[in-house]
Amino acid sequence: MPKVTVDGQEIEVPDGATVLQACELAGKEIPRFCYHERLSIAGNCRMCLVEVKPGPPKPQASCALPATEGQEIRTDSEMVKTAREGVMEFLLINHPLDCPICDQGGECDLQDQSVAYGRGATRYEENKRAVTEKYMGPLIKTVMTRCIHCTRCVRFSEEIAGVDEIGALYRGEDMQITTYLEQAAEHELSANVIDLCPVGALTSRPYAFEARPWELKKTLSIDVSDAVGSNIRLDSRGREVMRALPRINDDVNEEWISDKARYQVDGLSKRRLDKVFLRKRGKLQQASWDEAFKAIAKTKPGKDIAAIAGDMVDCETMFAAKALLKACGSTLVEGRQTGMDYDVSNLAAVNFNSTFGGIETADAVLIVGSHIRWEAALVNVRIRKAVKRGARVFVVGPHWDTTYPAEFLGDDLSVLGELPKHVVEAFKGAERPAIIMGGAALAKGALGAGLAFAESYGLVKDGWNGFNVLHFSAARMGGLMLGFAQKGGLKDIVAAKPKVVFSLGADEMDFEPFADALKVYIGHHGDRGAHAADIILPAASFAEKDGTYVNTEGRVQFAEKAVFAPGDAREDWTILRALADALKVEVGFDSFAELQAAMIREVPALGEEGLAAYGALPKGGSAAKAEGRIAAYPIKDFYLTNPIARASAVMQQCSSELLGGGELAEAAE
């Protein structure tokens, strides 16, 4: 490890570190615009200039200069101060200086650094350059006159997203950042360039002119649009969530989120259930809580009662529902609302065991029945990293547009038992082989064949477990940990013919088999479940309650309440607690703290944030075979996968413009 001196302080730095990183290790702040820890080094902005000896008698860009033994680095010399002032003055020559009307105002790197390192006044008196606006789709608003050519957006699209949609035209002062043929940026992570942009050139189109950062309350939460469990921050004003932004968590989402996670939040205030409804003479009519509870109690369900959980339910709600049913003498609970019935006796067999960080190190990956770009866009980013390190990827299922080289082996699951010779050789020679089973494979009963594959090719070894199941429901792993599953799946619930069925935000299930039952919908949006219900009890969304969620890799995470639920809506657990009184049973909790404590007593792993331990992977029977063709993947429209997204005007627009071939708006609009 080389030793360097930073402003008179001698420190050791890791091999391969840059001068900028050395300065940061010494506790010095180095201004930058183009440099980003997760992107390649461009050295465009020159803001990170420092004085280095031995070396030429001029300031040098610290982001691109390797730290070597014996370097003397100055960050506070007069030369450095003058150079940074000059660079800042140069960057601001063509900038419109329209901070009062810029959405970046208050959280703008250019603003902050011009105050800290700039001259305070410009000497430039000529006409400024102007750049025509570009259209980058319904999510990204452009004011390209503000652009300082840092190229962060270009590098993100190419290196992280793997989609060459954004690039540069012309050279020097005339350089312009734009999308290919000025088409919309269509990939699932496109809006992350808004966070990356250090100026106001790329801002959020849906959020434009809505709020200022200093007037927003910031709440730490977890994204429930997929099973990745991305760490997010909800910014709210009053009772409305204004925006969702990513939080840094290197183990989960790094510092990215999908466009759906970011922009579905406008659906939180639309098509909301905020009143109790009771079906009378075939029509849903407004009623009181007391009327609804009496109608449920009147059926005298006894133990003939069932609960089906949706895709975005927190663990506390599922535990409260299970406790209610247990008190009534029922065990009819299920969380796989679409009817899947794979074996859940060992949770290690239905978990993403490699972890998201681990899959980056795999050297051979077989994807079975999963459209990863849509089911878990951030896991696709991780696989792309593995490919850049030399991994080979093979896919079983219908073709989808990967962002990395991948070989499709057809859509017949029988290929698992008779892989082509070159695929066999790739897995036999791999040090860290992995398989990823998706929802389409689980629906076809391919879990056993996947376990057999893991055994045949040695996917489990010291320090490595390459068997992975990729869920796309935020509630799935938490529900399985709580035992929210029947051996035969939803078919077992149907066969039991319950008198009362509680739908906990289950909007994707088929209600037809429960035509004779009293259907009680406990949810937050007027979606499919509410339309089929006999009684609607308005509940809170994920943003309106505290809750525990478990992602597809078995990571337990906690989300905080950002705003209050609208109207008469209540937190789910309070509704279930009140139902216990109506049905004259005891559930053992009267507060959220008591409920959570009871849940943790039953499943201790849910009380500790981090990866839960599920034990060893079960043996796969060598006779286990997969049959049938995967005709399609479970997700048909990336932007409309849940009731919040379907209520979102932004998601509807994205679906229409980016997937449905709808007419694109003009840049001027």
XYZ file of C-alpha atoms in Angstrom:
669
model
C 0.000 0.000 0.000
C 1.556 3.302 -1.130
C 2.112 6.135 1.339
C 1.184 9.664 0.280
C 1.152 13.038 2.012
C -2.030 15.124 1.821
C -1.671 18.698 3.100
C 1.172 17.573 5.372
C -0.665 14.473 6.653
C 0.925 11.124 5.747
C -1.531 8.289 5.035
C -1.591 4.822 3.485
C -3.933 4.242 0.559
C -5.077 1.008 -1.108
C -3.365 -0.142 -4.278
C -5.062 1.313 -7.350
C -6.587 4.258 -5.480
C -6.735 7.655 -7.168
C -5.425 10.921 -5.741
C -9.044 12.018 -5.204
C -9.741 8.921 -3.109
C -6.494 9.491 -1.182
C -7.589 13.035 -0.358
C -10.972 11.799 0.844
C -9.284 9.204 3.054
C -7.354 12.087 4.592
C -10.646 13.866 5.318
C -10.349 16.518 2.600
C -13.326 17.585 0.515
C -12.641 17.530 -3.198
C -15.253 19.217 -5.411
C -16.357 17.261 -8.472
C -19.056 17.137 -11.129
C -18.159 14.366 -13.554
C -16.614 11.904 -11.079
C -18.915 9.278 -9.554
C -17.874 6.263 -7.516
C -19.999 3.810 -9.535
C -19.143 5.116 -13.004
C -15.994 5.080 -15.114
C -13.625 8.038 -14.828
C -14.129 10.697 -17.477
C -12.059 13.655 -16.219
C -14.358 16.124 -17.972
C -15.148 18.840 -15.498
C -11.632 19.564 -14.061
C -13.184 20.722 -10.809
C -11.160 18.241 -8.752
C -7.825 19.932 -9.485
C -5.033 19.502 -6.908
C -1.296 20.212 -6.809
C 0.884 17.086 -6.889
C 4.650 16.691 -6.461
C 6.612 15.176 -8.110
C 4.864 16.254 -11.249
C 4.402 19.149 -13.627
C 4.109 22.593 -11.998
C 0.398 22.883 -12.700
C -2.829 21.621 -11.087
C -3.903 18.094 -12.067
C -7.267 16.304 -12.151
C -7.227 14.139 -9.029
C -9.996 11.788 -10.225
C -7.856 10.387 -13.053
C -4.430 10.455 -11.384
C -3.260 7.235 -9.643
C -1.925 7.617 -6.106
C 1.711 6.471 -6.001
C 4.390 6.125 -3.343
C 5.854 9.370 -2.069
C 3.377 11.801 -3.630
C 2.942 15.177 -1.948
C -0.600 16.420 -2.561
C -1.864 19.924 -1.806
C -5.578 20.695 -1.822
C -5.330 24.105 -0.156
C -2.582 25.939 -2.057
C -3.128 29.241 -3.830
C -2.613 27.505 -7.180
C -5.433 25.062 -6.448
C -7.756 27.814 -5.189
C -7.178 29.946 -8.290
C -7.568 26.954 -10.629
C -10.895 25.906 -9.094
C -12.221 29.453 -9.287
C -11.240 29.574 -12.946
C -12.899 26.229 -13.729
C -16.084 27.261 -11.946
C -16.174 30.604 -13.774
C -15.703 28.730 -17.049
C -18.515 26.261 -16.257
C -20.884 29.113 -15.441
C -20.149 31.082 -18.625
C -23.096 29.592 -20.516
C -25.204 28.524 -17.563
C -28.524 30.446 -17.491
C -28.275 31.065 -13.701
C -32.023 30.488 -13.387
C -31.870 28.983 -9.888
C -35.190 30.498 -8.690
C -37.160 28.533 -11.281
C -34.964 25.440 -11.432
C -36.221 22.229 -9.803
C -32.677 21.367 -8.816
C -32.572 24.463 -6.607
C -31.762 23.570 -3.018
C -30.103 20.272 -3.906
C -27.819 21.388 -6.731
C -24.117 20.520 -6.719
C -23.358 23.430 -9.030
C -25.064 25.821 -6.625
C -23.225 24.490 -3.592
C -19.807 24.323 -5.196
C -20.044 27.736 -6.829
C -20.597 29.206 -3.359
C -17.769 27.160 -1.818
C -15.168 27.326 -4.596
C -16.295 30.013 -7.061
C -15.266 33.645 -7.510
C -18.536 35.197 -6.511
C -18.893 37.169 -9.733
C -18.313 36.492 -13.412
C -16.226 38.538 -15.796
C -18.023 37.178 -18.859
C -20.142 39.772 -20.639
C -20.749 38.151 -24.053
C -23.874 36.392 -25.281
C -24.509 33.003 -23.729
C -24.992 29.804 -25.689
C -28.481 28.330 -25.887
C -29.391 24.708 -26.614
C -32.721 23.482 -27.945
C -34.657 21.249 -25.579
C -34.513 17.496 -26.034
C -37.342 15.034 -25.456
C -36.299 12.138 -23.237
C -39.714 10.699 -22.493
C -42.487 11.225 -19.945
C -40.156 10.989 -16.924
C -37.140 13.201 -17.670
C -37.493 16.945 -18.115
C -34.618 18.587 -19.980
C -33.234 22.119 -19.883
C -30.048 21.412 -21.779
C -28.759 24.984 -21.710
C -27.855 24.202 -18.091
C -25.770 21.161 -19.073
C -22.057 21.303 -18.119
C -21.065 18.198 -20.154
C -20.145 15.989 -17.208
C -21.475 12.931 -19.173
C -22.700 11.132 -16.041
C -25.993 10.355 -17.782
C -24.188 8.915 -20.810
C -21.965 6.686 -18.680
C -24.880 5.485 -16.546
C -26.908 4.424 -19.588
C -23.976 2.599 -21.150
C -22.325 1.090 -18.095
C -25.085 0.472 -15.542
C -28.334 0.193 -17.503
C -26.578 -1.359 -20.494
C -28.688 0.557 -22.988
C -27.016 2.958 -25.426
C -29.834 5.494 -25.411
C -28.073 8.687 -24.328
C -25.009 10.122 -26.054
C -23.287 13.320 -27.130
C -23.307 15.253 -30.402
C -20.701 17.741 -31.643
C -17.604 18.908 -29.781
C -16.353 21.596 -27.407
C -18.789 24.337 -26.536
C -21.239 23.008 -29.134
C -21.496 19.584 -27.507
C -25.081 18.472 -26.740
C -26.340 15.532 -24.693
C -29.349 13.842 -26.266
C -31.101 10.522 -26.780
C -30.758 8.528 -29.975
C -32.738 10.364 -32.672
C -34.334 12.304 -29.786
C -36.486 9.324 -28.829
C -37.654 8.686 -25.290
C -35.339 6.928 -22.831
C -37.185 3.639 -22.473
C -35.215 1.425 -20.097
C -36.512 0.618 -16.600
C -33.842 2.642 -14.783
C -33.863 5.748 -16.966
C -34.824 8.253 -14.255
C -31.674 7.545 -12.222
C -29.918 10.034 -14.514
C -31.963 12.733 -12.726
C -30.214 11.925 -9.438
C -26.861 11.749 -11.190
C -27.161 15.111 -12.953
C -25.193 17.626 -10.839
C -27.019 20.601 -12.362
C -30.615 21.199 -13.437
C -30.204 19.907 -16.994
C -32.121 16.692 -16.238
C -34.935 16.978 -13.719
C -38.120 15.079 -12.959
C -40.924 15.880 -15.394
C -43.828 14.671 -13.175
C -42.386 16.511 -10.154
C -41.681 19.771 -12.024
C -42.655 22.877 -10.047
C -44.448 20.820 -7.383
C -42.343 21.482 -4.286
C -39.021 22.660 -2.902
C -36.794 20.214 -1.008
C -36.746 22.265 2.198
C -40.524 22.088 2.609
C -40.675 18.284 2.443
C -40.682 15.794 5.303
C -38.282 12.935 4.607
C -39.159 9.373 5.676
C -37.100 6.201 5.290
C -39.069 3.476 3.552
C -38.873 0.326 1.424
C -40.093 -0.027 -2.156
C -42.889 -2.586 -2.601
C -43.234 -2.479 -6.400
C -41.081 -5.626 -6.705
C -39.282 -8.127 -4.472
C -35.885 -6.386 -4.519
C -36.781 -4.296 -1.465
C -35.005 -1.166 -2.698
C -34.255 1.329 0.056
C -36.109 4.556 -0.692
C -36.856 7.905 0.878
C -40.392 9.244 0.695
C -40.633 13.028 0.601
C -44.046 14.266 1.704
C -45.835 17.560 2.242
C -48.889 17.509 4.450
C -50.759 14.287 3.698
C -49.342 13.783 0.209
C -46.241 11.880 -0.867
C -44.557 14.141 -3.406
C -41.712 11.896 -4.565
C -39.652 8.776 -3.898
C -35.854 8.858 -4.065
C -33.253 6.085 -3.667
C -31.233 5.585 -0.500
C -27.765 4.081 -0.622
C -27.626 0.412 0.365
C -24.767 -1.406 -1.331
C -26.219 -4.812 -0.449
C -29.607 -4.199 -2.052
C -30.099 -1.414 -4.589
C -26.695 0.352 -4.400
C -28.042 3.845 -5.080
C -30.497 3.141 -7.927
C -34.229 2.457 -8.091
C -36.509 1.440 -10.925
C -38.700 3.992 -12.665
C -41.791 2.264 -11.267
C -40.528 2.549 -7.681
C -39.793 6.229 -8.237
C -42.924 7.328 -10.052
C -45.810 5.149 -8.940
C -46.193 7.337 -5.825
C -48.620 9.729 -7.528
C -51.017 6.740 -7.539
C -51.092 6.890 -3.716
C -53.576 9.773 -3.856
C -55.732 8.519 -6.747
C -58.557 5.929 -6.855
C -58.246 5.577 -3.077
C -60.667 3.711 -0.884
C -61.454 6.105 1.941
C -64.962 4.969 2.921
C -66.505 1.693 4.029
C -68.695 0.050 1.392
C -71.299 -2.699 1.743
C -72.913 -4.521 -1.189
C -76.700 -4.150 -0.995
C -79.001 -5.468 -3.711
C -76.019 -6.054 -5.958
C -74.514 -2.565 -5.608
C -71.763 -1.282 -3.362
C -73.127 1.418 -1.070
C -71.435 3.560 1.531
C -71.773 2.221 5.066
C -70.304 2.603 8.549
C -67.592 0.489 10.164
C -70.161 -0.869 12.613
C -72.509 -1.959 9.808
C -69.678 -3.745 8.011
C -68.478 -5.568 11.135
C -72.039 -6.624 11.975
C -72.532 -7.943 8.422
C -69.357 -10.057 8.743
C -70.308 -11.340 12.213
C -73.835 -12.130 10.995
C -72.473 -14.858 8.687
C -71.179 -16.718 11.793
C -68.249 -18.103 9.860
C -66.670 -20.013 12.763
C -63.636 -21.768 11.365
C -64.904 -21.421 7.768
C -62.877 -18.318 7.169
C -59.869 -17.668 4.881
C -57.351 -14.885 4.231
C -55.467 -14.239 0.987
C -52.618 -11.720 0.985
C -51.687 -9.457 -1.910
C -48.256 -8.597 -3.250
C -47.567 -5.453 -1.201
C -48.653 -6.470 2.284
C -46.351 -6.012 5.262
C -45.505 -8.844 7.643
C -47.440 -7.322 10.550
C -50.690 -7.331 8.559
C -50.236 -10.965 7.553
C -49.428 -11.970 11.118
C -52.513 -10.122 12.425
C -54.695 -11.895 9.836
C -53.197 -15.261 10.729
C -53.740 -14.578 14.445
C -57.385 -13.670 13.774
C -57.995 -16.837 11.774
C -56.191 -18.963 14.361
C -58.458 -17.552 17.072
C -61.437 -18.539 14.888
C -60.012 -22.057 14.460
C -58.928 -21.656 10.814
C -55.586 -22.175 9.120
C -56.740 -21.150 5.643
C -54.118 -18.521 4.758
C -52.377 -18.061 1.415
C -50.135 -15.416 -0.094
C -49.602 -16.771 -3.611
C -52.728 -15.150 -5.007
C -52.186 -16.236 -8.622
C -52.494 -19.912 -7.693
C -48.874 -21.180 -7.557
C -48.364 -24.187 -5.283
C -44.619 -24.923 -5.161
C -43.166 -26.642 -2.104
C -42.402 -24.215 0.740
C -41.416 -26.718 3.424
C -37.800 -25.481 3.192
C -37.411 -21.740 2.656
C -33.824 -22.119 1.455
C -35.314 -23.721 -1.666
C -37.367 -20.614 -2.491
C -34.802 -17.935 -1.630
C -32.268 -15.925 -3.632
C -29.376 -17.600 -1.827
C -26.473 -16.052 -3.755
C -27.593 -12.568 -2.593
C -27.597 -9.620 -4.958
C -23.979 -8.785 -4.239
C -22.982 -12.447 -4.628
C -24.568 -12.932 -8.050
C -22.103 -10.329 -9.391
C -19.319 -12.845 -8.787
C -21.000 -15.778 -10.572
C -19.203 -17.077 -13.660
C -22.044 -19.112 -15.215
C -25.723 -18.241 -14.807
C -28.803 -20.135 -16.011
C -32.013 -18.065 -15.944
C -35.173 -20.180 -16.042
C -38.602 -18.631 -16.595
C -37.772 -15.078 -15.578
C -37.907 -11.771 -17.453
C -35.461 -10.208 -15.024
C -35.509 -6.724 -16.562
C -39.185 -6.416 -15.642
C -39.368 -8.613 -12.560
C -36.303 -7.170 -10.823
C -34.535 -4.507 -12.883
C -31.812 -4.016 -10.272
C -30.946 -7.715 -10.211
C -30.477 -7.457 -13.970
C -27.891 -4.736 -13.276
C -26.027 -7.160 -10.993
C -26.015 -9.907 -13.653
C -24.689 -7.384 -16.153
C -21.773 -6.751 -13.774
C -21.111 -10.504 -13.638
C -21.056 -10.635 -17.450
C -18.577 -7.742 -17.565
C -16.357 -9.856 -15.296
C -16.550 -12.765 -17.743
C -19.691 -14.683 -16.740
C -21.711 -16.605 -19.335
C -25.494 -16.340 -19.209
C -28.038 -18.814 -20.573
C -31.817 -18.317 -20.601
C -34.702 -20.804 -20.745
C -37.923 -19.083 -21.752
C -39.342 -16.752 -24.423
C -36.922 -14.163 -25.781
C -36.543 -10.817 -24.020
C -34.102 -8.009 -24.600
C -31.214 -8.555 -22.199
C -28.691 -5.786 -21.614
C -25.766 -8.208 -21.892
C -24.740 -11.135 -24.151
C -26.942 -14.135 -23.336
C -27.777 -17.391 -25.109
C -31.440 -18.419 -25.244
C -31.940 -22.178 -25.046
C -35.599 -22.214 -26.111
C -38.779 -22.147 -24.045
C -39.095 -25.903 -23.318
C -38.344 -26.707 -19.677
C -37.190 -30.221 -20.566
C -33.876 -28.650 -21.615
C -32.976 -28.566 -17.887
C -32.468 -32.311 -18.012
C -30.617 -32.391 -21.328
C -28.534 -29.243 -21.672
C -26.431 -28.693 -24.798
C -22.838 -29.896 -24.483
C -21.287 -26.399 -24.397
C -23.647 -25.337 -21.577
C -22.751 -28.460 -19.571
C -19.057 -27.690 -20.033
C -19.577 -24.081 -18.949
C -21.228 -25.163 -15.693
C -18.854 -28.037 -15.024
C -15.885 -25.678 -15.389
C -17.439 -22.826 -13.392
C -16.177 -21.974 -9.932
C -19.330 -20.109 -8.953
C -22.211 -21.465 -11.050
C -25.736 -20.177 -10.419
C -29.327 -20.783 -11.448
C -32.167 -18.254 -11.159
C -35.713 -19.684 -11.127
C -38.453 -17.200 -11.983
C -42.201 -17.137 -11.470
C -42.941 -18.725 -14.852
C -40.758 -21.725 -13.931
C -42.346 -22.096 -10.474
C -45.822 -21.990 -12.022
C -44.843 -24.925 -14.255
C -43.633 -26.997 -11.291
C -39.953 -26.717 -12.220
C -38.681 -26.115 -8.666
C -37.721 -29.781 -8.147
C -35.860 -29.868 -11.470
C -34.003 -26.707 -10.460
C -32.899 -28.316 -7.194
C -31.784 -31.410 -9.128
C -29.792 -29.145 -11.448
C -28.142 -27.509 -8.418
C -27.102 -30.917 -7.121
C -25.877 -32.222 -10.471
C -23.664 -29.238 -11.218
C -22.401 -28.500 -7.709
C -24.065 -25.135 -7.249
C -23.608 -25.346 -3.482
C -20.023 -25.429 -2.158
C -17.934 -23.826 0.563
C -18.701 -20.122 0.659
C -21.122 -20.269 -2.279
C -24.780 -21.112 -2.835
C -25.784 -20.679 -6.456
C -29.445 -21.733 -6.174
C -31.784 -18.770 -6.485
C -35.503 -18.183 -6.739
C -36.472 -14.716 -7.933
C -39.873 -13.585 -6.640
C -41.588 -10.465 -7.933
C -43.898 -9.879 -4.966
C -42.684 -7.713 -2.068
C -44.794 -9.716 0.384
C -43.748 -13.181 -0.748
C -40.779 -14.087 1.467
C -42.307 -12.441 4.529
C -45.515 -14.402 3.962
C -43.635 -17.685 3.588
C -41.689 -17.021 6.799
C -45.027 -16.515 8.578
C -46.456 -19.721 7.119
C -48.892 -17.833 4.883
C -49.157 -20.730 2.445
C -51.129 -23.918 1.860
C -49.615 -27.122 0.516
C -51.835 -26.977 -2.559
C -51.832 -23.192 -2.826
C -55.045 -21.341 -3.589
C -56.722 -24.599 -4.688
C -56.773 -25.725 -1.043
C -58.586 -22.532 -0.047
C -61.168 -23.041 -2.818
C -61.686 -26.692 -1.839
C -62.380 -25.720 1.789
C -65.341 -23.542 0.659
C -64.977 -20.822 3.316
C -67.985 -18.696 4.259
C -65.869 -15.538 4.563
C -62.761 -14.650 2.513
C -60.548 -11.759 3.588
C -58.628 -10.266 0.681
C -55.636 -8.334 2.049
C -54.997 -6.156 -0.978
C -55.147 -9.216 -3.267
C -55.927 -7.663 -6.637
C -54.449 -10.232 -9.016
C -56.461 -13.283 -7.856
C -59.510 -14.868 -9.465
C -62.543 -14.279 -7.213
C -64.888 -16.460 -9.312
C -64.350 -19.671 -7.249
C -65.491 -17.752 -4.139
C -68.842 -16.697 -5.591
C -70.760 -18.197 -2.643
C -68.514 -16.697 0.050
C -68.689 -13.269 1.672
C -65.720 -11.438 0.155
C -64.193 -8.781 2.405
C -61.573 -6.564 0.749
C -59.112 -4.864 3.101
C -57.059 -2.624 0.846
C -56.260 0.868 -0.273
C -57.186 1.170 -3.953
C -60.360 0.694 -5.936
C -58.807 -2.014 -8.080
C -59.849 -5.526 -9.127
C -60.223 -6.845 -5.577
C -62.518 -3.993 -4.557
C -64.760 -4.514 -7.608
C -65.302 -8.167 -6.673
C -65.847 -7.522 -2.951
C -69.058 -7.643 -0.949
C -67.599 -5.495 1.818
C -64.782 -2.957 1.428
C -62.782 -1.913 4.481
C -60.428 0.956 3.523
C -56.837 0.358 4.633
C -53.457 2.089 4.551
C -50.866 1.830 1.791
C -47.201 1.056 2.447
C -46.491 4.791 2.794
C -49.127 5.205 5.525
C -47.974 2.650 8.091
C -44.901 1.204 9.751
C -44.109 -2.282 8.547
C -41.592 -5.086 8.084
C -40.786 -6.412 4.607
C -38.569 -9.291 3.474
C -37.047 -9.174 0.000
C -36.404 -12.089 -2.339
C -32.932 -12.737 -0.855
C -34.458 -13.101 2.636
C -33.362 -9.675 3.862
C -35.574 -8.301 6.634
C -36.118 -4.527 6.359
C -38.287 -1.982 8.161
C -40.289 0.857 6.591
C -41.548 3.917 8.418
C -44.870 5.722 8.168
C -44.641 8.824 5.964
C -48.202 10.193 5.901
C -51.648 9.457 7.298
C -54.210 7.395 5.403
C -57.039 9.409 3.767
C -60.640 9.651 4.979
C -61.898 6.748 7.049
C -59.051 4.456 6.020
C -57.225 2.736 8.874
C -54.006 0.811 9.286
C -54.606 -2.829 8.387
C -53.761 -4.294 11.781
C -56.315 -2.037 13.518
C -59.034 -3.283 11.160
C -58.157 -6.915 11.907
C -58.027 -6.168 15.648
C -61.524 -4.644 15.474
C -62.737 -7.667 13.474
C -61.561 -9.884 16.327
C -63.945 -8.035 18.667
C -66.774 -8.324 16.135
C -66.209 -12.090 15.867
C -65.802 -12.314 19.676
C -62.301 -13.839 19.660
C -58.991 -12.906 21.306
C -55.880 -12.209 19.211
C -53.461 -11.211 21.971
C -52.497 -7.670 20.950
C -53.977 -4.193 21.350
C -51.188 -2.024 19.923
C -48.719 -2.126 17.054
C -45.855 -2.707 19.490
C -47.671 -5.714 21.015
C -48.462 -7.056 17.547
C -44.854 -6.738 16.441
C -43.577 -8.354 19.636
C -45.959 -11.302 19.155
C -44.811 -11.692 15.545
C -41.144 -11.695 16.554
C -41.822 -14.293 19.271
C -43.299 -16.578 16.616
C -40.674 -15.804 13.929
C -37.565 -14.386 15.676
C -35.818 -13.679 12.334
C -38.375 -10.919 11.612
C -37.105 -8.933 14.572
C -33.607 -8.421 13.235
C -32.821 -6.411 10.113
C -30.535 -8.226 7.675
C -30.382 -11.611 5.961
C -32.441 -14.330 7.605
C -30.871 -17.794 7.963
C -32.920 -20.502 6.229
C -30.493 -23.377 6.650
C -29.131 -25.765 4.048
C -30.573 -26.279 0.589
C -32.636 -29.502 0.408
C -31.542 -32.290 -1.891
C -33.186 -32.384 -5.273
C -34.366 -35.769 -6.379
C -32.445 -36.951 -9.405
C -35.740 -38.108 -10.901
C -37.202 -34.588 -10.762
C -37.846 -33.384 -14.262
C -39.385 -30.251 -15.704
C -41.849 -30.430 -18.551
C -43.883 -28.063 -20.643
C -43.231 -24.828 -22.489
C -43.061 -21.390 -20.974
C -45.458 -19.485 -23.181
C -45.141 -16.125 -21.423
C -43.827 -14.414 -18.307
C -46.098 -13.374 -15.427
C -45.540 -9.639 -15.918
C -47.187 -8.369 -19.103
C -46.655 -4.640 -18.500
C -43.729 -3.431 -16.413
C -45.444 -0.178 -15.455
C -48.836 -1.588 -14.342
C -48.070 -4.504 -12.031
C -49.893 -3.400 -8.873
C -52.923 -1.304 -7.829
C -50.825 1.767 -6.917
C -49.096 1.747 -10.325
C -52.404 1.210 -12.139
C -53.822 4.256 -10.356
C -50.774 6.357 -11.271
C -51.234 8.753 -14.196
C -47.460 8.726 -14.767
C -47.300 4.931 -14.976
C -50.306 4.890 -17.310
C -48.533 7.388 -19.547
C -45.315 5.340 -19.500
C -47.229 2.203 -20.396
C -48.979 3.958 -23.270
C -45.957 5.798 -24.696
C -43.086 3.433 -23.999
C -44.748 0.020 -24.328
C -48.020 0.555 -26.108
C -46.690 2.605 -28.975
C -48.814 5.601 -28.009
C -48.112 9.033 -29.378
C -45.098 10.732 -27.810
C -45.499 14.257 -26.509
C -43.431 17.000 -28.022
C -40.458 18.478 -26.203
C -42.152 21.853 -25.936
C -45.041 20.309 -24.012
